[in-house]
Amino acid sequence: MFALGGFINNYVLMCCGRFALGVGEESLAVAQSTFSTKWFKENERNMVFGLLLSFSRLASTVAMNVMQPLYNLVDQVVHGYKGLGITLFLAVVVCIVSALCAVILSFLDKRADKKLFRSKVKSNKLIKLKDILTIPVKAWITTFICVTFYVGVMPFISLGLVFFTMKFGLTPTTASTVNSLVYMISVVACPVLGFCIDKTGKNIFWVISGISMALVSHMMLAFTYVNPYIPMVLLGLSYSILASSLWPLVAFVVPSKQLGTAYGM
């Protein structure tokens, strides 16, 4: 929808495509998290969630750096909005590959259910919307931690370019590099830290450590003029620690039949 809107120069259709992407992307994240808890043992999940986040950030970084040069190449042959549409249709190929992977996964999952006799132990009780009221308090606390932590990271990154340019006098290119350190570090650090968390098993300790490091990082950025690379590296590590240790916690405190609802929250 988004690519077609670009190709025919229809802004409304492009907005509808973005809306559909938002719904699908978040639904995908919920299903992905639930699948991970189903396929991996408790002492493996921290590293698995770290890998998921790592590849997610890597994909975002690649997309942000590839699409502009790809558009420039297409623009040499097809100019204007049609060139934009063609570029976006090339990106659709990646979405098709993703959909094919989901189809393959569904067959693998059904096969695993038969081989491991999962279908025999599934509850026949239907899930209802009111079941959200029975989700444990621990899960709500985990959700609250997620909201309060991410609101201190994501909005800051979205405004980081202006902040680093105005306070530290960095050039736009340097400011962009500093601002992207959080995601760049998470690509490498998340699976490694997830492995460490699996080995120690102390998720709560790691969550507290991640939050504390983020607090120190923000205080350094707000009240000092220390080299911005230092607090941003610290923020990247804290983000990686918290993501790798907090998300698997949901599977520890919520019944398996409510995992999809809990991860949706």
CSV table of C-alpha atoms in Angstrom, one decimal:
chain,number,residue,atom,x,y,z
A,1,MET,CA,0.0,0.0,0.0
A,2,PHE,CA,2.8,2.4,0.9
A,3,ALA,CA,4.8,1.6,-2.2
A,4,LEU,CA,1.8,1.8,-4.5
A,5,GLY,CA,0.8,5.1,-2.9
A,6,GLY,CA,4.3,6.4,-3.8
A,7,PHE,CA,4.2,5.1,-7.3
A,8,ILE,CA,0.8,6.7,-8.1
A,9,ASN,CA,1.5,9.8,-6.0
A,10,ASN,CA,-1.4,9.2,-3.6
A,11,TYR,CA,-0.5,10.5,-0.1
A,12,VAL,CA,-3.7,9.2,1.5
A,13,LEU,CA,-2.9,5.6,0.4
A,14,MET,CA,0.6,6.0,1.7
A,15,CYS,CA,-0.7,7.0,5.1
A,16,CYS,CA,-3.1,4.0,5.1
A,17,GLY,CA,0.0,1.8,4.3
A,18,ARG,CA,1.8,3.3,7.3
A,19,PHE,CA,-1.1,2.6,9.5
A,20,ALA,CA,-1.3,-1.0,8.3
A,21,LEU,CA,2.5,-1.4,8.9
A,22,GLY,CA,2.1,-0.1,12.4
A,23,VAL,CA,-0.6,-2.6,13.2
A,24,GLY,CA,1.3,-5.5,11.6
A,25,GLU,CA,4.6,-4.6,13.0
A,26,GLU,CA,3.4,-4.5,16.6
A,27,SER,CA,1.4,-7.7,16.2
A,28,LEU,CA,4.5,-9.3,14.8
A,29,ALA,CA,6.5,-8.3,17.9
A,30,VAL,CA,3.9,-9.8,20.2
A,31,ALA,CA,3.8,-13.1,18.2
A,32,GLN,CA,7.6,-13.2,18.0
A,33,SER,CA,8.0,-12.8,21.7
A,34,THR,CA,5.4,-15.5,22.4
A,35,PHE,CA,7.0,-17.9,20.0
A,36,SER,CA,10.4,-17.4,21.6
A,37,THR,CA,9.1,-18.4,25.0
A,38,LYS,CA,7.5,-21.5,23.4
A,39,TRP,CA,10.5,-22.7,21.5
A,40,PHE,CA,13.3,-22.0,24.0
A,41,LYS,CA,14.0,-23.1,27.6
A,42,GLU,CA,13.9,-20.7,30.5
A,43,ASN,CA,17.7,-20.6,30.8
A,44,GLU,CA,18.1,-19.7,27.1
A,45,ARG,CA,15.5,-16.9,26.7
A,46,ASN,CA,17.6,-13.9,27.7
A,47,MET,CA,20.1,-14.6,25.0
A,48,VAL,CA,17.3,-15.3,22.5
A,49,PHE,CA,15.5,-12.0,23.3
A,50,GLY,CA,18.9,-10.3,23.0
A,51,LEU,CA,19.4,-11.8,19.6
A,52,LEU,CA,15.9,-10.7,18.5
A,53,LEU,CA,16.6,-7.1,19.5
A,54,SER,CA,20.0,-7.2,18.0
A,55,PHE,CA,18.8,-8.3,14.6
A,56,SER,CA,15.9,-5.9,14.8
A,57,ARG,CA,18.2,-2.9,15.4
A,58,LEU,CA,20.6,-4.2,12.7
A,59,ALA,CA,17.8,-4.3,10.2
A,60,SER,CA,16.7,-0.8,11.1
A,61,THR,CA,20.3,0.5,10.7
A,62,VAL,CA,20.7,-1.2,7.4
A,63,ALA,CA,17.4,0.1,6.1
A,64,MET,CA,18.2,3.7,7.1
A,65,ASN,CA,21.6,3.5,5.3
A,66,VAL,CA,20.5,1.5,2.2
A,67,MET,CA,17.2,3.1,1.1
A,68,GLN,CA,18.6,6.5,0.2
A,69,PRO,CA,21.5,5.2,-2.0
A,70,LEU,CA,19.0,2.8,-3.6
A,71,TYR,CA,16.6,5.7,-4.4
A,72,ASN,CA,19.5,7.7,-5.9
A,73,LEU,CA,20.3,4.8,-8.3
A,74,VAL,CA,16.6,4.4,-9.3
A,75,ASP,CA,16.3,8.1,-9.8
A,76,GLN,CA,19.0,8.1,-12.4
A,77,VAL,CA,16.6,6.0,-14.6
A,78,VAL,CA,13.1,6.9,-13.3
A,79,HIS,CA,12.6,10.4,-11.9
A,80,GLY,CA,10.1,11.8,-9.5
A,81,TYR,CA,7.4,10.0,-7.5
A,82,LYS,CA,7.5,6.9,-9.8
A,83,GLY,CA,11.2,6.4,-8.9
A,84,LEU,CA,10.2,6.6,-5.2
A,85,GLY,CA,7.5,4.0,-5.8
A,86,ILE,CA,9.9,1.6,-7.6
A,87,THR,CA,12.4,2.0,-4.7
A,88,LEU,CA,9.7,1.2,-2.2
A,89,PHE,CA,8.5,-1.8,-4.2
A,90,LEU,CA,12.1,-3.2,-4.1
A,91,ALA,CA,11.8,-2.9,-0.3
A,92,VAL,CA,8.5,-4.9,-0.5
A,93,VAL,CA,10.6,-7.9,-1.6
A,94,VAL,CA,12.0,-8.0,1.9
A,95,CYS,CA,8.5,-8.1,3.4
A,96,ILE,CA,7.6,-10.9,1.1
A,97,VAL,CA,10.6,-12.9,2.3
A,98,SER,CA,9.5,-12.2,5.9
A,99,ALA,CA,6.0,-13.5,5.1
A,100,LEU,CA,7.4,-16.7,3.6
A,101,CYS,CA,9.5,-17.2,6.7
A,102,ALA,CA,6.3,-16.9,8.8
A,103,VAL,CA,4.6,-19.6,6.6
A,104,ILE,CA,7.6,-21.9,7.1
A,105,LEU,CA,7.5,-21.2,10.8
A,106,SER,CA,3.9,-22.1,11.0
A,107,PHE,CA,4.6,-25.6,9.5
A,108,LEU,CA,7.5,-26.1,11.8
A,109,ASP,CA,5.5,-25.2,14.8
A,110,LYS,CA,2.6,-27.6,13.9
A,111,ARG,CA,5.2,-30.3,13.3
A,112,ALA,CA,6.8,-29.6,16.7
A,113,ASP,CA,3.3,-29.8,18.4
A,114,LYS,CA,2.8,-33.3,17.0
A,115,LYS,CA,6.4,-34.5,17.8
A,116,LEU,CA,6.4,-33.1,21.3
A,117,PHE,CA,2.8,-33.8,22.0
A,118,ARG,CA,2.1,-30.1,22.7
A,119,SER,CA,-1.4,-30.3,21.4
A,120,LYS,CA,-2.4,-32.7,24.1
A,121,VAL,CA,-1.5,-30.4,27.0
A,122,LYS,CA,-3.0,-27.3,25.5
A,123,SER,CA,-5.9,-25.8,27.5
A,124,ASN,CA,-9.3,-26.0,25.9
A,125,LYS,CA,-10.5,-23.0,27.8
A,126,LEU,CA,-11.2,-20.0,25.5
A,127,ILE,CA,-9.3,-16.8,26.2
A,128,LYS,CA,-11.6,-13.8,26.9
A,129,LEU,CA,-10.9,-10.1,27.0
A,130,LYS,CA,-11.8,-10.0,30.7
A,131,ASP,CA,-8.9,-12.4,31.4
A,132,ILE,CA,-6.6,-9.3,31.3
A,133,LEU,CA,-8.0,-8.6,34.9
A,134,THR,CA,-6.4,-11.9,36.1
A,135,ILE,CA,-2.9,-11.1,34.8
A,136,PRO,CA,-0.5,-11.1,37.9
A,137,VAL,CA,0.6,-7.8,39.5
A,138,LYS,CA,4.2,-8.7,38.7
A,139,ALA,CA,3.4,-8.5,35.0
A,140,TRP,CA,1.9,-5.0,35.4
A,141,ILE,CA,5.0,-3.9,37.3
A,142,THR,CA,7.1,-5.2,34.5
A,143,THR,CA,5.0,-3.3,32.0
A,144,PHE,CA,5.4,-0.1,34.1
A,145,ILE,CA,9.2,-0.5,34.1
A,146,CYS,CA,9.1,-1.0,30.4
A,147,VAL,CA,7.1,2.2,29.8
A,148,THR,CA,9.1,4.4,32.2
A,149,PHE,CA,12.4,3.2,30.9
A,150,TYR,CA,11.7,3.4,27.1
A,151,VAL,CA,10.1,6.8,27.5
A,152,GLY,CA,13.5,8.0,28.7
A,153,VAL,CA,15.4,6.5,25.7
A,154,MET,CA,13.3,6.5,22.5
A,155,PRO,CA,12.0,10.2,22.7
A,156,PHE,CA,15.6,11.3,23.6
A,157,ILE,CA,17.1,9.5,20.6
A,158,SER,CA,14.4,11.1,18.3
A,159,LEU,CA,15.5,14.6,19.6
A,160,GLY,CA,19.1,13.8,20.1
A,161,LEU,CA,20.5,15.4,17.0
A,162,VAL,CA,19.3,18.9,18.1
A,163,PHE,CA,20.4,18.3,21.6
A,164,PHE,CA,24.0,17.3,20.7
A,165,THR,CA,24.3,20.1,18.2
A,166,MET,CA,23.0,22.8,20.5
A,167,LYS,CA,24.7,21.8,23.8
A,168,PHE,CA,28.0,20.3,22.6
A,169,GLY,CA,28.4,22.2,19.4
A,170,LEU,CA,28.8,19.0,17.3
A,171,THR,CA,28.4,19.0,13.5
A,172,PRO,CA,25.3,17.3,12.3
A,173,THR,CA,27.3,14.3,11.0
A,174,THR,CA,29.1,13.8,14.4
A,175,ALA,CA,25.8,14.4,16.3
A,176,SER,CA,24.2,11.7,14.2
A,177,THR,CA,27.0,9.3,15.0
A,178,VAL,CA,26.8,10.0,18.7
A,179,ASN,CA,23.0,9.7,18.6
A,180,SER,CA,23.1,6.3,16.9
A,181,LEU,CA,25.5,4.8,19.4
A,182,VAL,CA,22.6,3.3,21.5
A,183,TYR,CA,21.4,1.2,18.6
A,184,MET,CA,24.9,0.4,17.3
A,185,ILE,CA,25.9,-0.9,20.7
A,186,SER,CA,22.7,-2.9,21.2
A,187,VAL,CA,23.4,-4.8,18.0
A,188,VAL,CA,26.5,-6.3,19.5
A,189,ALA,CA,25.8,-6.1,23.2
A,190,CYS,CA,22.3,-7.6,23.4
A,191,PRO,CA,23.1,-11.2,22.6
A,192,VAL,CA,26.3,-11.2,24.7
A,193,LEU,CA,24.5,-9.7,27.7
A,194,GLY,CA,21.6,-12.0,27.2
A,195,PHE,CA,24.1,-15.0,27.4
A,196,CYS,CA,25.5,-13.5,30.6
A,197,ILE,CA,22.0,-13.1,32.1
A,198,ASP,CA,21.2,-16.7,31.2
A,199,LYS,CA,24.3,-17.9,33.0
A,200,THR,CA,23.7,-15.9,36.2
A,201,GLY,CA,19.9,-16.1,36.1
A,202,LYS,CA,19.5,-12.9,38.1
A,203,ASN,CA,17.1,-11.0,35.9
A,204,ILE,CA,16.0,-8.5,38.6
A,205,PHE,CA,19.6,-7.6,39.4
A,206,TRP,CA,20.3,-6.9,35.7
A,207,VAL,CA,17.1,-4.9,35.3
A,208,ILE,CA,18.1,-2.7,38.3
A,209,SER,CA,21.6,-2.3,36.9
A,210,GLY,CA,20.3,-1.2,33.5
A,211,ILE,CA,17.9,1.4,35.0
A,212,SER,CA,20.7,2.7,37.2
A,213,MET,CA,23.1,3.1,34.3
A,214,ALA,CA,20.5,4.9,32.3
A,215,LEU,CA,19.9,7.3,35.2
A,216,VAL,CA,23.7,8.0,35.5
A,217,SER,CA,23.9,8.6,31.7
A,218,HIS,CA,21.0,11.1,31.6
A,219,MET,CA,22.5,13.0,34.6
A,220,MET,CA,25.8,13.2,32.8
A,221,LEU,CA,24.1,14.5,29.7
A,222,ALA,CA,22.0,17.0,31.6
A,223,PHE,CA,24.4,18.4,34.2
A,224,THR,CA,27.9,18.0,32.8
A,225,TYR,CA,29.8,18.7,29.6
A,226,VAL,CA,31.7,15.4,29.6
A,227,ASN,CA,32.5,14.0,26.2
A,228,PRO,CA,29.0,12.9,24.9
A,229,TYR,CA,30.4,9.6,23.6
A,230,ILE,CA,30.8,8.4,27.3
A,231,PRO,CA,27.2,8.8,28.5
A,232,MET,CA,25.8,7.5,25.2
A,233,VAL,CA,27.9,4.4,25.4
A,234,LEU,CA,26.6,4.0,28.9
A,235,LEU,CA,23.0,4.5,27.7
A,236,GLY,CA,23.6,1.9,25.0
A,237,LEU,CA,24.8,-0.7,27.5
A,238,SER,CA,21.9,0.1,29.8
A,239,TYR,CA,19.4,-0.2,27.0
A,240,SER,CA,20.9,-3.6,26.0
A,241,ILE,CA,20.9,-4.9,29.6
A,242,LEU,CA,17.3,-3.9,30.3
A,243,ALA,CA,16.0,-5.2,27.0
A,244,SER,CA,17.7,-8.6,27.4
A,245,SER,CA,16.6,-9.0,31.0
A,246,LEU,CA,13.2,-7.4,31.2
A,247,TRP,CA,11.3,-9.0,28.3
A,248,PRO,CA,12.0,-12.6,29.3
A,249,LEU,CA,10.6,-11.8,32.8
A,250,VAL,CA,7.0,-11.8,31.4
A,251,ALA,CA,7.3,-15.5,30.7
A,252,PHE,CA,8.3,-16.1,34.2
A,253,VAL,CA,5.4,-14.4,35.9
A,254,VAL,CA,2.5,-15.0,33.5
A,255,PRO,CA,0.7,-18.3,32.7
A,256,SER,CA,1.5,-19.6,29.2
A,257,LYS,CA,-2.1,-19.1,28.0
A,258,GLN,CA,-1.9,-15.4,28.7
A,259,LEU,CA,1.6,-14.7,27.2
A,260,GLY,CA,0.3,-13.2,24.0
A,261,THR,CA,-1.9,-10.8,26.0
A,262,ALA,CA,0.9,-9.9,28.4
A,263,TYR,CA,3.4,-9.2,25.6
A,264,GLY,CA,0.7,-7.1,23.9
A,265,MET,CA,0.5,-5.0,27.0
